[in-house]
Coordinates of C-alpha atoms and ligand atoms in Angstrom, one line a residue:
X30 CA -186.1 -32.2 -25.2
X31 CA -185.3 -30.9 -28.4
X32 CA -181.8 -29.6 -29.0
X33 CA -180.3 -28.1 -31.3
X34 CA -176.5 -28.0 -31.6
X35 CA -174.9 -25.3 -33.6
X36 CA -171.2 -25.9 -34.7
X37 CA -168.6 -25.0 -37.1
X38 CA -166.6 -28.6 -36.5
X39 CA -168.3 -32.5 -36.2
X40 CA -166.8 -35.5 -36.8
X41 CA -166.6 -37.0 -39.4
X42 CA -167.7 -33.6 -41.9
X43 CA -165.5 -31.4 -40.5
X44 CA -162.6 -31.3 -37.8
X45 CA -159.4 -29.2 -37.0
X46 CA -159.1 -30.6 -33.0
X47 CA -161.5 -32.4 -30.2
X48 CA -164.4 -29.8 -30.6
X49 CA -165.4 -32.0 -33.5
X50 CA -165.2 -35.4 -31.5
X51 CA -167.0 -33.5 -29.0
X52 CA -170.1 -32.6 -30.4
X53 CA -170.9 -35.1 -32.6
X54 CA -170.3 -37.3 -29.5
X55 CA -171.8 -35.5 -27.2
X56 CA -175.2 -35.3 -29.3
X57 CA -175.1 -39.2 -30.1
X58 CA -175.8 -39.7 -26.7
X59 CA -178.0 -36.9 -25.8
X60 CA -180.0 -39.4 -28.5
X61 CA -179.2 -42.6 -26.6
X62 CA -181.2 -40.8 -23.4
X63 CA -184.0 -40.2 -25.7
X64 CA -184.0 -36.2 -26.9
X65 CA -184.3 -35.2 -30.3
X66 CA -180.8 -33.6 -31.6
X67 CA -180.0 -32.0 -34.3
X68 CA -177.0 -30.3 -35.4
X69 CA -176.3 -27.3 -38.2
X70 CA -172.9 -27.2 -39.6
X71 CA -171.7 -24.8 -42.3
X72 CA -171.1 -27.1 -45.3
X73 CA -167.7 -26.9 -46.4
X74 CA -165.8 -27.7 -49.9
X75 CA -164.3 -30.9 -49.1
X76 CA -168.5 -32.4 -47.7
X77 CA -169.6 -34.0 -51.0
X78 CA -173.2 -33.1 -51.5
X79 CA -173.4 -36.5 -53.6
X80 CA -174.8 -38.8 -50.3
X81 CA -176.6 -36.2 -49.0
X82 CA -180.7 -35.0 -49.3
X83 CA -181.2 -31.7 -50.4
X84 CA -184.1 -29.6 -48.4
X85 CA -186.5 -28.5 -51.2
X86 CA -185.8 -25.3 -52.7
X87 CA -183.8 -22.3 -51.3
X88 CA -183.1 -20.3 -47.8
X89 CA -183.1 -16.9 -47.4
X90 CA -180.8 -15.1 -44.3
X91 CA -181.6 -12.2 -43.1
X92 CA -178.1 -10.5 -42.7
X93 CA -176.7 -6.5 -42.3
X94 CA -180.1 -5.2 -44.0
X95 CA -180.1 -7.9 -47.0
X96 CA -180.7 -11.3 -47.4
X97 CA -178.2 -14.4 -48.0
X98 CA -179.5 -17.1 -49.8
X99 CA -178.1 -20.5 -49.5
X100 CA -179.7 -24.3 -49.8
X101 CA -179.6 -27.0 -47.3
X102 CA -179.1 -30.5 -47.0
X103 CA -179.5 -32.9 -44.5
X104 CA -178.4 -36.6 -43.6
X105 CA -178.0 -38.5 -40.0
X106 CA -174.7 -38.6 -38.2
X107 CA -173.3 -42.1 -38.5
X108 CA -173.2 -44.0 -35.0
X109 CA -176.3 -42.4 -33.9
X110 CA -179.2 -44.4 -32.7
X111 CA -181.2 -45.9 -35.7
X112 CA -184.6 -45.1 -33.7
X113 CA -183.6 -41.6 -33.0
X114 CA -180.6 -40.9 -35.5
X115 CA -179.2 -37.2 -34.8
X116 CA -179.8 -35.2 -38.1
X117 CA -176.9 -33.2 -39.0
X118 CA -178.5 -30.6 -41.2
X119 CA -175.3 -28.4 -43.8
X120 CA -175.6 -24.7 -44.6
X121 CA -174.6 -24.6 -48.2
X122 CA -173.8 -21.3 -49.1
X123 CA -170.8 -21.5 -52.1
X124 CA -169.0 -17.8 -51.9
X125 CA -168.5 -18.4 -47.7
X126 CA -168.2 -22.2 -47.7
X127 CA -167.1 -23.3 -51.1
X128 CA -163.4 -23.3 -50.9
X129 CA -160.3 -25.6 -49.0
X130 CA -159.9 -24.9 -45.1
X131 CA -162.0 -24.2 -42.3
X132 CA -161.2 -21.2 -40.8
X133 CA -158.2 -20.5 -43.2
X134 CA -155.3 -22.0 -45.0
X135 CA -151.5 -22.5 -44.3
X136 CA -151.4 -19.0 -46.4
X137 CA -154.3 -17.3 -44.9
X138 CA -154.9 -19.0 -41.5
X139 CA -157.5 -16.6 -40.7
X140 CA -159.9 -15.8 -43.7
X141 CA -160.2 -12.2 -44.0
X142 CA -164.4 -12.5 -44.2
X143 CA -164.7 -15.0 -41.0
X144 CA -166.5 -12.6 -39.3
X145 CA -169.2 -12.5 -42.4
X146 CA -169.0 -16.1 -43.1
X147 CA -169.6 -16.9 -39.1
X148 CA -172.5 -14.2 -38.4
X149 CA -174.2 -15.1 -41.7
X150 CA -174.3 -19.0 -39.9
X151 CA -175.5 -18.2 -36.9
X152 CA -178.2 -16.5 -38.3
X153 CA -178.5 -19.0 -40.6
X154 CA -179.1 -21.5 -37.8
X155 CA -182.8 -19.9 -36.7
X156 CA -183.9 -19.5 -40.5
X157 CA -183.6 -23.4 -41.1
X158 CA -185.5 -24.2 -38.0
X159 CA -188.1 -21.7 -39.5
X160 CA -187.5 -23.6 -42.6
X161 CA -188.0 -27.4 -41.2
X162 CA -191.1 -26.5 -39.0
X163 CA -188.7 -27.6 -35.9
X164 CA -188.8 -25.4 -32.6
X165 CA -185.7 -26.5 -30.4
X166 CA -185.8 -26.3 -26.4
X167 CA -182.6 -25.4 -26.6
X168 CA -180.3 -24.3 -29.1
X169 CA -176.7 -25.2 -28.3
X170 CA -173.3 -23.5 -29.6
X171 CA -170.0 -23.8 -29.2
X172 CA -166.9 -21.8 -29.4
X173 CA -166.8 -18.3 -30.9
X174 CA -167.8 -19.4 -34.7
X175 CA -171.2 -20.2 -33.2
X176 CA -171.2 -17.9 -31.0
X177 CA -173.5 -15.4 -32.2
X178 CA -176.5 -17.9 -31.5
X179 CA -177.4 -16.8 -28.0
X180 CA -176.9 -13.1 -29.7
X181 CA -179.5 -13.5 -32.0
X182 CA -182.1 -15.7 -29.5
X183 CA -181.5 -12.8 -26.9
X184 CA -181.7 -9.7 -28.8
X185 CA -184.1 -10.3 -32.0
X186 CA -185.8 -13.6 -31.9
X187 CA -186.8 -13.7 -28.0
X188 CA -190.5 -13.2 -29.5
X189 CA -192.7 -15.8 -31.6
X190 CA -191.3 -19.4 -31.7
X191 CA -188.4 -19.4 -29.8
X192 CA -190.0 -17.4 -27.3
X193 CA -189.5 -20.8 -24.9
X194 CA -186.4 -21.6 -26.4
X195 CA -182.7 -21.4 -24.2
X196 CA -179.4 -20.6 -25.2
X197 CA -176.5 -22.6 -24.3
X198 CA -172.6 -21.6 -24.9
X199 CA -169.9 -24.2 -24.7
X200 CA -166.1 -22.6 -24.3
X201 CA -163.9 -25.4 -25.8
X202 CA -160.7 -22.9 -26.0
X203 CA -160.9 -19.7 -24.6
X204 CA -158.0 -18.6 -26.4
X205 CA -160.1 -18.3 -29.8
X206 CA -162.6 -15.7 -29.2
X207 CA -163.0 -14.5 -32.9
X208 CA -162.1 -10.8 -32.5
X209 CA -162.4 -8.6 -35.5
X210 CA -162.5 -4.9 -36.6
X211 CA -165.6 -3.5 -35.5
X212 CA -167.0 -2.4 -39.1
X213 CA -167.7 -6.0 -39.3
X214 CA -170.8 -5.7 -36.7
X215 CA -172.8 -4.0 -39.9
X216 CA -173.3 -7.5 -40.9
X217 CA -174.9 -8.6 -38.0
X218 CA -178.2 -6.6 -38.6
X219 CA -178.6 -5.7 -35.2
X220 CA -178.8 -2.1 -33.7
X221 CA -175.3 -0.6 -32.3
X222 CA -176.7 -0.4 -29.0
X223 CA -176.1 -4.1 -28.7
X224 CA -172.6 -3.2 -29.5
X225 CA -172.4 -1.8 -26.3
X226 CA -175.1 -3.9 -24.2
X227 CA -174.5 -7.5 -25.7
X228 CA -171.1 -7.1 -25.1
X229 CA -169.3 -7.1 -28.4
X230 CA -167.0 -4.5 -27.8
X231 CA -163.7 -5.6 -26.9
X232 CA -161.0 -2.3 -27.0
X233 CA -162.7 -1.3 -30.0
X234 CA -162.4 -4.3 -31.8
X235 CA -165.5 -6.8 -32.5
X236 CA -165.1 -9.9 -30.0
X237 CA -167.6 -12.4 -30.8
X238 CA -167.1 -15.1 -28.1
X239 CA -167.4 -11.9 -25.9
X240 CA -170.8 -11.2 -26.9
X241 CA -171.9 -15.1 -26.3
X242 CA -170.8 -15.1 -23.4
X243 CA -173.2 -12.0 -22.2
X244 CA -176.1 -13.3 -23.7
X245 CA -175.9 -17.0 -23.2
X246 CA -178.4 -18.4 -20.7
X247 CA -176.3 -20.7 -19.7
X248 CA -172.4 -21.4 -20.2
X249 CA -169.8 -23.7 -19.9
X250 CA -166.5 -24.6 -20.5
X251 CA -165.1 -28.8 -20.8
X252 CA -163.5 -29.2 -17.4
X253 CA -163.9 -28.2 -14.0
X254 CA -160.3 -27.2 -13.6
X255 CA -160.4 -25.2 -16.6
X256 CA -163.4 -23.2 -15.6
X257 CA -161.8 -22.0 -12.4
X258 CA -158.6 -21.1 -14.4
X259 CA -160.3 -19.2 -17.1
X260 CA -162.1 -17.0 -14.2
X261 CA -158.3 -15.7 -13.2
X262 CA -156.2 -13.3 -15.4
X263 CA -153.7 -15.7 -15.8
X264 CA -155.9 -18.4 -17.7
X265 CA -159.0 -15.9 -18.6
X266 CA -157.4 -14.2 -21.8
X267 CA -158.6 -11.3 -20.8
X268 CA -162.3 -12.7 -20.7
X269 CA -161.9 -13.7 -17.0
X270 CA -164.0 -10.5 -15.9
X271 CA -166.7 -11.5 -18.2
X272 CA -166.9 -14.8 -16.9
X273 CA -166.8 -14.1 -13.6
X274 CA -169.5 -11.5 -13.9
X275 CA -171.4 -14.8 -15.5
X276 CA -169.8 -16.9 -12.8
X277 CA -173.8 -18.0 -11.3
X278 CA -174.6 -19.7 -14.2
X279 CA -170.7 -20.9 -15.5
X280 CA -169.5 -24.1 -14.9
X281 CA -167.4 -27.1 -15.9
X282 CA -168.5 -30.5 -17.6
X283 CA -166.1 -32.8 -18.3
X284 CA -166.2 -34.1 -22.1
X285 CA -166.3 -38.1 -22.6
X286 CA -164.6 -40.0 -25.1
X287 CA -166.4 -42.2 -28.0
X288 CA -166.2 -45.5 -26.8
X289 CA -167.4 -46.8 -30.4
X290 CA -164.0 -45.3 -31.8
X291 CA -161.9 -45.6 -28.7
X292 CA -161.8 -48.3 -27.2
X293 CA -159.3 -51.5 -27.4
X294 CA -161.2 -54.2 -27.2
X295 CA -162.7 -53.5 -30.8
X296 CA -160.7 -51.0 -32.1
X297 CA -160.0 -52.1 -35.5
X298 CA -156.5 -50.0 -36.5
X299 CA -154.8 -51.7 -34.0
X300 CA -153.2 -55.8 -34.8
X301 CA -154.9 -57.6 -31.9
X302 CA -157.9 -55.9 -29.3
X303 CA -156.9 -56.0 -25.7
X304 CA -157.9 -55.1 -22.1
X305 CA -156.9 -54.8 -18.5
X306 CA -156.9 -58.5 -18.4
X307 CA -155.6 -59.5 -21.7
X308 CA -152.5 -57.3 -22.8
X309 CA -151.3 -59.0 -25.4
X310 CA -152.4 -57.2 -27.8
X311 CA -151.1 -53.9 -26.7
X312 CA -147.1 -56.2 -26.5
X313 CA -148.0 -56.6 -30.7
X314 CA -149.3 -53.2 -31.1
X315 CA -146.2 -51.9 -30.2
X316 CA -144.2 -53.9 -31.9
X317 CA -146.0 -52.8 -34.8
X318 CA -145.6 -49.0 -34.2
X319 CA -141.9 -49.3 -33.7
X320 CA -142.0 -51.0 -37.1
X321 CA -143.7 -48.3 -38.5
X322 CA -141.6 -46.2 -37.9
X323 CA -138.6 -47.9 -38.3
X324 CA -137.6 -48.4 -35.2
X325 CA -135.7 -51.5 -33.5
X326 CA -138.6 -53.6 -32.3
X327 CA -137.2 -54.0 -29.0
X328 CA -139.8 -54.7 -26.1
X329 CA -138.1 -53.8 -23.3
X330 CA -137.2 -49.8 -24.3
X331 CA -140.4 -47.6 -23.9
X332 CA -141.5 -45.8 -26.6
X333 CA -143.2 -42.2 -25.8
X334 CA -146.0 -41.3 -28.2
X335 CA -147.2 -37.6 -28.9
X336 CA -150.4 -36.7 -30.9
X337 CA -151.2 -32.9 -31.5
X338 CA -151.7 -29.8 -33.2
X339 CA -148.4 -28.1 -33.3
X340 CA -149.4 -24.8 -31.3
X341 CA -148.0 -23.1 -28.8
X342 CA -151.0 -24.1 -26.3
X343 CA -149.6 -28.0 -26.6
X344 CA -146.2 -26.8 -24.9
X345 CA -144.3 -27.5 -28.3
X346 CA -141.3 -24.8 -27.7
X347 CA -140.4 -26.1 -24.6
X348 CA -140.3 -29.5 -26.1
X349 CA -139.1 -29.1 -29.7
X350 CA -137.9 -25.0 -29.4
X351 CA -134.8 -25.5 -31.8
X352 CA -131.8 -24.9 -29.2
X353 CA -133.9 -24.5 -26.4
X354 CA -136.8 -27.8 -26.3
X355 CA -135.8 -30.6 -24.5
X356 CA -136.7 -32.9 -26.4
X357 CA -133.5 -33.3 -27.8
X358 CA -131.7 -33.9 -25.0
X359 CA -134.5 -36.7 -23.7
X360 CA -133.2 -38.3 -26.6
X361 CA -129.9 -38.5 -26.3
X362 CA -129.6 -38.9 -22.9
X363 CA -132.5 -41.5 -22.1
X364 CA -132.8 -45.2 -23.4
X365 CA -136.1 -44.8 -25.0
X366 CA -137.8 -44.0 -28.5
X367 CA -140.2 -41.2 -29.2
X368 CA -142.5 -40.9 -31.8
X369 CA -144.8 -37.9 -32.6
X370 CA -147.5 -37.5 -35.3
X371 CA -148.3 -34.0 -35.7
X372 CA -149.1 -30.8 -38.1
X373 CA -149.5 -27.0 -37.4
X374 CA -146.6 -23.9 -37.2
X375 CA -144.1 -24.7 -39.5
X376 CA -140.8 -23.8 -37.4
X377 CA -142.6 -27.0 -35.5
X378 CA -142.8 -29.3 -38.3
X379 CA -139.4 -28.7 -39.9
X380 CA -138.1 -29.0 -36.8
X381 CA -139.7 -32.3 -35.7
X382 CA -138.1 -33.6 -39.7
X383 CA -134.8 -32.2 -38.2
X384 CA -134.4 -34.2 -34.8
X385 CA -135.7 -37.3 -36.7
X386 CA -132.7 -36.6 -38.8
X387 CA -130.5 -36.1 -36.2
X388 CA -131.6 -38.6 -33.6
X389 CA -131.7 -42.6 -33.9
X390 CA -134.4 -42.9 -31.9
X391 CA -136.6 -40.0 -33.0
X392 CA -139.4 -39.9 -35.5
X393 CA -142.1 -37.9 -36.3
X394 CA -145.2 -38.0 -39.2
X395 CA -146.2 -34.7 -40.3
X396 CA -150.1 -34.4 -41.3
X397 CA -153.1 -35.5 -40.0
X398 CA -153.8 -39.9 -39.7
X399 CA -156.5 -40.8 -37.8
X400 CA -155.6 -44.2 -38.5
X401 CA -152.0 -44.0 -36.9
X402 CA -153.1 -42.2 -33.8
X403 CA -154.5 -44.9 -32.9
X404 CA -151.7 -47.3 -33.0
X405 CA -149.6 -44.4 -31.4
X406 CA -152.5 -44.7 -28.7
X407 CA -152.2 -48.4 -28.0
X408 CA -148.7 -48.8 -28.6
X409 CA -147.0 -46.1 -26.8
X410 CA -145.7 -46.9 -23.4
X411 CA -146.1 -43.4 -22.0
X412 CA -147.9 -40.4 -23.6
X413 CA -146.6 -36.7 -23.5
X414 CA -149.1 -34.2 -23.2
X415 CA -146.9 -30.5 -21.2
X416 CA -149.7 -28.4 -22.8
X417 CA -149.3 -24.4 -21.4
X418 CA -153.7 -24.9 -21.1
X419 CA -156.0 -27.3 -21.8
X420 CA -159.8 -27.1 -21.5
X421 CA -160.1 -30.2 -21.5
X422 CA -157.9 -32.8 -23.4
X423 CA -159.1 -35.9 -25.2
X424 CA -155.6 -37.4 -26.2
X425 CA -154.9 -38.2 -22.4
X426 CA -158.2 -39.5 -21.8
X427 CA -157.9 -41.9 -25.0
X428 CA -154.0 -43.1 -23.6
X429 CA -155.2 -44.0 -20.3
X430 CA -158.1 -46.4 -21.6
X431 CA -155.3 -47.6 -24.2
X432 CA -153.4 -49.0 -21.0
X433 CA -150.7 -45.9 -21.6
X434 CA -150.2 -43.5 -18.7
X435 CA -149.6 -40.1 -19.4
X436 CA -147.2 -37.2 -18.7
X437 CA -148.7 -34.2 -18.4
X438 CA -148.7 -30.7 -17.4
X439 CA -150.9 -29.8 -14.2
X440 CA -153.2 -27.9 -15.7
X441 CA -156.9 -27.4 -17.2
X442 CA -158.8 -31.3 -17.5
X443 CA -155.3 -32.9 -17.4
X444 CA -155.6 -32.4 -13.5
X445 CA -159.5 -33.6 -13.4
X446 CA -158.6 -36.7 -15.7
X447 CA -154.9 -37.8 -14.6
X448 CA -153.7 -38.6 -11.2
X449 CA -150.2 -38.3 -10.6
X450 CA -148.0 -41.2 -9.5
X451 CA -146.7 -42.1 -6.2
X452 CA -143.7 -43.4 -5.8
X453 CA -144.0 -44.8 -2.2
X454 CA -147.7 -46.6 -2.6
X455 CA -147.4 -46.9 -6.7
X456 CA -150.4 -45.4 -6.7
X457 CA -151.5 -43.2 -9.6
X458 CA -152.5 -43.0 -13.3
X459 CA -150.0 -40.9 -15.0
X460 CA -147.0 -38.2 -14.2
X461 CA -147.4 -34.9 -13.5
X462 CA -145.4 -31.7 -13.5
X463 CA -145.8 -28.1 -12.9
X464 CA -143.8 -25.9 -14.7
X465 CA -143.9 -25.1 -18.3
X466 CA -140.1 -25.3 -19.0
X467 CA -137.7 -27.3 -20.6
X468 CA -136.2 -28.8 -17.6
X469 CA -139.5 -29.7 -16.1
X470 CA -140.2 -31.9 -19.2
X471 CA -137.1 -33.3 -19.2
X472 CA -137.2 -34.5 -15.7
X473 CA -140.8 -35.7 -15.4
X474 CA -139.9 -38.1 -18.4
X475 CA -136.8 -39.0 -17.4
X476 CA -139.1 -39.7 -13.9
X477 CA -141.3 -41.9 -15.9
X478 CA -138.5 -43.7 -17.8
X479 CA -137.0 -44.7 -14.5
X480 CA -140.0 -45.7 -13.3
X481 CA -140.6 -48.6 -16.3
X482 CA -137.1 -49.7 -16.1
X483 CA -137.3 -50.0 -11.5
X484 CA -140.4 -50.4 -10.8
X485 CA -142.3 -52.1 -13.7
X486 CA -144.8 -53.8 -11.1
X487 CA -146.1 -49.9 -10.2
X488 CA -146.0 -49.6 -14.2
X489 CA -148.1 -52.6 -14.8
X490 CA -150.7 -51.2 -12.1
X491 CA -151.0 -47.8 -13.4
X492 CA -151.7 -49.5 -16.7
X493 CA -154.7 -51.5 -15.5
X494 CA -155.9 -48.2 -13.1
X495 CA -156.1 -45.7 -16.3
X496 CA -158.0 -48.5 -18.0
X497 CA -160.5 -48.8 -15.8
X498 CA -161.7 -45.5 -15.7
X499 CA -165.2 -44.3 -17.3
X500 CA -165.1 -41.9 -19.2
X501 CA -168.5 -42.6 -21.0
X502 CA -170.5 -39.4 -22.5
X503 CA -173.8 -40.8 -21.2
X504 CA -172.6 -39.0 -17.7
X505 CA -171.8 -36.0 -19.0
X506 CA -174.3 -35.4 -21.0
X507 CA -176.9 -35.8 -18.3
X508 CA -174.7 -33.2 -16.8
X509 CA -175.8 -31.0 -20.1
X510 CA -179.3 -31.7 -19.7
X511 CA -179.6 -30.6 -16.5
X512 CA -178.2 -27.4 -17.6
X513 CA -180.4 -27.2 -20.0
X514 CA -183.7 -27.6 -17.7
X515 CA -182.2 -25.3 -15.2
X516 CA -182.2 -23.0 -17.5
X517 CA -185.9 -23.8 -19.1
X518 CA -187.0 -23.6 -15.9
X519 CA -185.6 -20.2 -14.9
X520 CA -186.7 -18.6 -18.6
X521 CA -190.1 -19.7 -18.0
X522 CA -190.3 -18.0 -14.5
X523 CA -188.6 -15.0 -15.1
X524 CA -191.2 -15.0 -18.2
X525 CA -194.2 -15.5 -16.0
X526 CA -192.9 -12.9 -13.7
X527 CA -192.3 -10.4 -16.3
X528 CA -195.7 -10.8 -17.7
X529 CA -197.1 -10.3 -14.2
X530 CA -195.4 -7.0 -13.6
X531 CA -196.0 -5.6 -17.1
X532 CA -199.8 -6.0 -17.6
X533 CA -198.9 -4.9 -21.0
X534 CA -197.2 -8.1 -22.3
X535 CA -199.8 -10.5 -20.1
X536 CA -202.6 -11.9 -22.7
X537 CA -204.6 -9.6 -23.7
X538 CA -208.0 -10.9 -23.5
X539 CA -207.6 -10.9 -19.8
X540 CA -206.6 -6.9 -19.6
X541 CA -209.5 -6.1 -22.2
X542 CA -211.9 -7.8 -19.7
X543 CA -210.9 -5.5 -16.8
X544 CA -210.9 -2.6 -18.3
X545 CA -214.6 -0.4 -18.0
X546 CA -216.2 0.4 -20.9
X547 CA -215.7 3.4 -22.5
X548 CA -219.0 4.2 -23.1
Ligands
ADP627 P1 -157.3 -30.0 -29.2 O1 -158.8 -30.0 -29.6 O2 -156.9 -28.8 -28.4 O3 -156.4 -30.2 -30.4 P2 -157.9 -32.5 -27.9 O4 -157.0 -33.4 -27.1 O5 -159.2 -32.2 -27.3 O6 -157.0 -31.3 -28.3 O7 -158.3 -33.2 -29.2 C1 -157.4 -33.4 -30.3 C2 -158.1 -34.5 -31.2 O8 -157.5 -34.4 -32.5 C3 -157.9 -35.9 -30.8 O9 -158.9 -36.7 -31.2 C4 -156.6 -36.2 -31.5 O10 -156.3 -37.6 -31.6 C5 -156.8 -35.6 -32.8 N1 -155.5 -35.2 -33.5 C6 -154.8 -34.1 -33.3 N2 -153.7 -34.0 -34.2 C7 -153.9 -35.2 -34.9 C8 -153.1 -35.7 -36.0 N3 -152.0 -35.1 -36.5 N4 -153.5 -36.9 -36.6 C9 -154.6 -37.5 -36.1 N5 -155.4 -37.0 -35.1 C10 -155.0 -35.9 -34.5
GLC628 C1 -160.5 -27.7 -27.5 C2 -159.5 -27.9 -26.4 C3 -159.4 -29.3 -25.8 C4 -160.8 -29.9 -25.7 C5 -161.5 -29.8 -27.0 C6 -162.9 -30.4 -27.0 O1 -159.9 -27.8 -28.7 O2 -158.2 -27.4 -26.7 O3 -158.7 -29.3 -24.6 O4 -160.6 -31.2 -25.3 O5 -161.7 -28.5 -27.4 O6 -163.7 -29.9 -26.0

């Protein structure tokens, strides 16, 4: 098949979270089973044009009753397969691109022409197929940035070359939808009837995710779990009446995790590769993360690692909520050390520098370290994860096939991923809880802790259970292409059907033919 992702995040151009890891993954092996992928990202100021080709001359959008012009350039995603390397294909378009931050900065975290810069590259999207002779099956988005794509398929390019073409939607994080003052729809070009009909209006306000997920022929969000809690009003931010209207053809696929990046037995940030069998090497990597962080490099005390944005989806004020988180009191009260590499809300950060003032065996990195995450990964004895939702989570994922069993929240893909231990069989890959409160945290960790220091044998078998597990992308995205045939398959015969009932739109040599002469 021939796909065509549409994104505003892929590692390694652009990422703020796993949406990134995700597609970029997810279409690497879409090309390892043999289909022709290509992405489209907006091409922002910190992607240096220098290693890239440039598509030959310029590319007009047709946007709000004008056109935008902007160039394009091209290159393949590195880790694809050299026979059928994924081309990742970047929008260029200085006055919407051309500046620091994704979808903001830490003084403007929401740029006040997203709407704009996010319409103008979905549209943008069709005009480069148009531009590189390419005619995708299926044309893929994801999240609410892209999710103007199956807009535009459904309601002004359903005719001429995409006529065969499908729309896919994937939800990474309902709770982003992209909801803006209605003026905005202008910009789109399209009539104000699909205001109304495609679904955009949202109180009055312009909901873009909203409208994607009306006109999508297919969706999905990245856990099973997840897709059942965003069709209630408690997980559904207000969307759960939209998606279970859609409910038929809504449904969960687990992400996978990049087992060229992740993986311990040939991860090179760590001091010494290990597995199930051999855990040496996760005894050293340890020892090298306490030293990092200048801690007592003592192998007997477990060390509790935390990787995150610092957002109030990640459960961070019940943990670090100054006066009110319990992570200060896990601290004092328990014999272990935590460490936590983070960035996001600022209350959060300052107050992570505070308890690792305050606390001996408390510390925390503030920014973003690819490199250190993984050594938190490997090193860690336990991993902390009491996130409020989560579509689907990558961090636990990575921790239990770094021989480090989490403790999570029971919620979203933590529940489809993590199996919670039992204390009379040992059985189980991580710890589980199911209240988001301070006391609930405290307890399930202090559960943990008492579990490495009295049981260690149940310890050592979780370890070696959570490693095993596989959590390859090849099986979910053969998951994805079956969506994406169902939904060929339908398209073509509600097509057929439509052209039997409307003579009109059937070819016309065969109408011409019937009809008697007029003479
Ligand atoms: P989300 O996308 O909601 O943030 P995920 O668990 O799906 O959560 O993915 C988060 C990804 O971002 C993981 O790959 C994680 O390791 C990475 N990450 C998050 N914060 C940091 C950080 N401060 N430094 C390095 N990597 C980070
Ligand atoms: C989102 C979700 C996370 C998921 C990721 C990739 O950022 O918060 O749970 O793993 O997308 O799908």
């Amino acid at each position: 098949m021939k796909i065509l992702m549409a994104s505003s995040e892929a590692v390694p151009f652009a990422k703020t979270g796993g949406l990134a890891d995700a597609v970029s993954a997810l279409s690497i092996a879409l090309a390892k089973l043999g289909h022709e992928v290509k992405i489209a990202i907006p091409r922002y100021y910190n992607v240096d044009r220098e290693p890239l080709t440039k598509l030959e001359g310029e590319m007009g959008v047709p946007v709000g009753g004008f056109e935008e012009w902007c160039a394009v350039y091209y290159t393949n995603m590195p880790g694809s397969p050299t026979k059928n390397p994924v081309e990742v294909f970047f929008i260029d378009h200085e006055i919407f691109f051309g500046r620091d931050g994704i979808y903001g900065t830490p003084s403007e975290p929401d740029f006040i022409d997203n709407p704009r810069r996010f319409t103008f590259f979905s549209r943008a999207v069709f005009q480069l197929c148009h531009k590189i002779r390419w005619f995708p099956d299926v044309v893929h988005a994801h999240d609410w940035p892209s999710a103007l794509v199956p807009v535009y398929l459904k309601y002004a390019l359903r005719n001429g070359p995409f006529e065969k073409t499908v729309s896919v939607l994937t939800i990474h994080n309902l709770g982003y939808q992209g909801v803006y003052h209605k003026d905005n729809f202008h910009y789109t070009g399209l009539g104000w009837n699909v205001f109304y009909e495609g679904g955009f209006e949202d109180w009055n306000m312009l909901n873009l995710l909203k409208a994607g997920i009306y006109s999508a022929d297919r969706l999905n969000t990245v856990s099973e779990t997840y897709c059942e809690e965003t069709k209630q009003q408690a997980g559904g931010f207000r969307l759960d009446g939209p998606l279970r209207y859609r409910s038929a053809n809504y449904r969960g696929i687990l992400n996978g995790v990049d087992t060229d990046v992740w993986n311990p037995q040939k991860d090179s940030y760590i001091p010494k590769p290990f597995s199930a069998g051999e855990l040496s090497g996760k005894a050293a990597a340890k020892a090298e993360l306490q030293k990092f962080f200048g801690l007592a490099q003592d192998p007997d005390v477990p060390v509790i690692g935390m990787i995150t944005r610092l957002t109030g989806q990640k459960g961070v004020g019940e943990l670090f909520g100054p006066g009110y988180g319990s992570a200060y009191s896990i601290c004092r009260d328990m014999n272990i050390n935590f460490v936590v590499l983070g960035s996001g809300e600022a209350w959060c950060e300052h107050e992570l520098q505070s308890l690792s003032s305050r606390l001996s065996n408390f510390r925390a990195v503030i920014g973003y370290k690819e490199e250190l995450s993984h050594l938190i990964e490997a090193g860690s004895d336990f991993f902390l994860m009491p996130s409020r939702y989560e579509p689907c989570g990558l961090n636990q994922m990575y921790s239990l096939i770094y021989g480090t069993p989490p403790i999570v929240r029971r919620t979203g893909g933590l529940v489809d991923t993590v199996q919670n231990y039992d204390e009379a069989t040992g059985g189980g890959t991580g710890f589980m809880f199911d209240d988001l409160t301070p006391q609930a945290i405290y307890n399930t960790v202090g559960w943990a802790v008492w579990a490495y220091y009295n049981r260690k044998e149940h310890i050592d078998a979780m370890r070696k259970r959570g490693m095993q597990h596989d959590f390859s992308w090849e099986k979910s995205a053969k998951k994805y292409v079956d969506m994406y045939k169902d939904a060929g398959v339908k398209k073509s015969a509600a097509q057929k059907t439509a052209a039997a009932i409307a003579p009109d739109s059937a070819p016309k040599k065969k109408t011409a033919e019937k009809r008697p002469s007029k003479k």
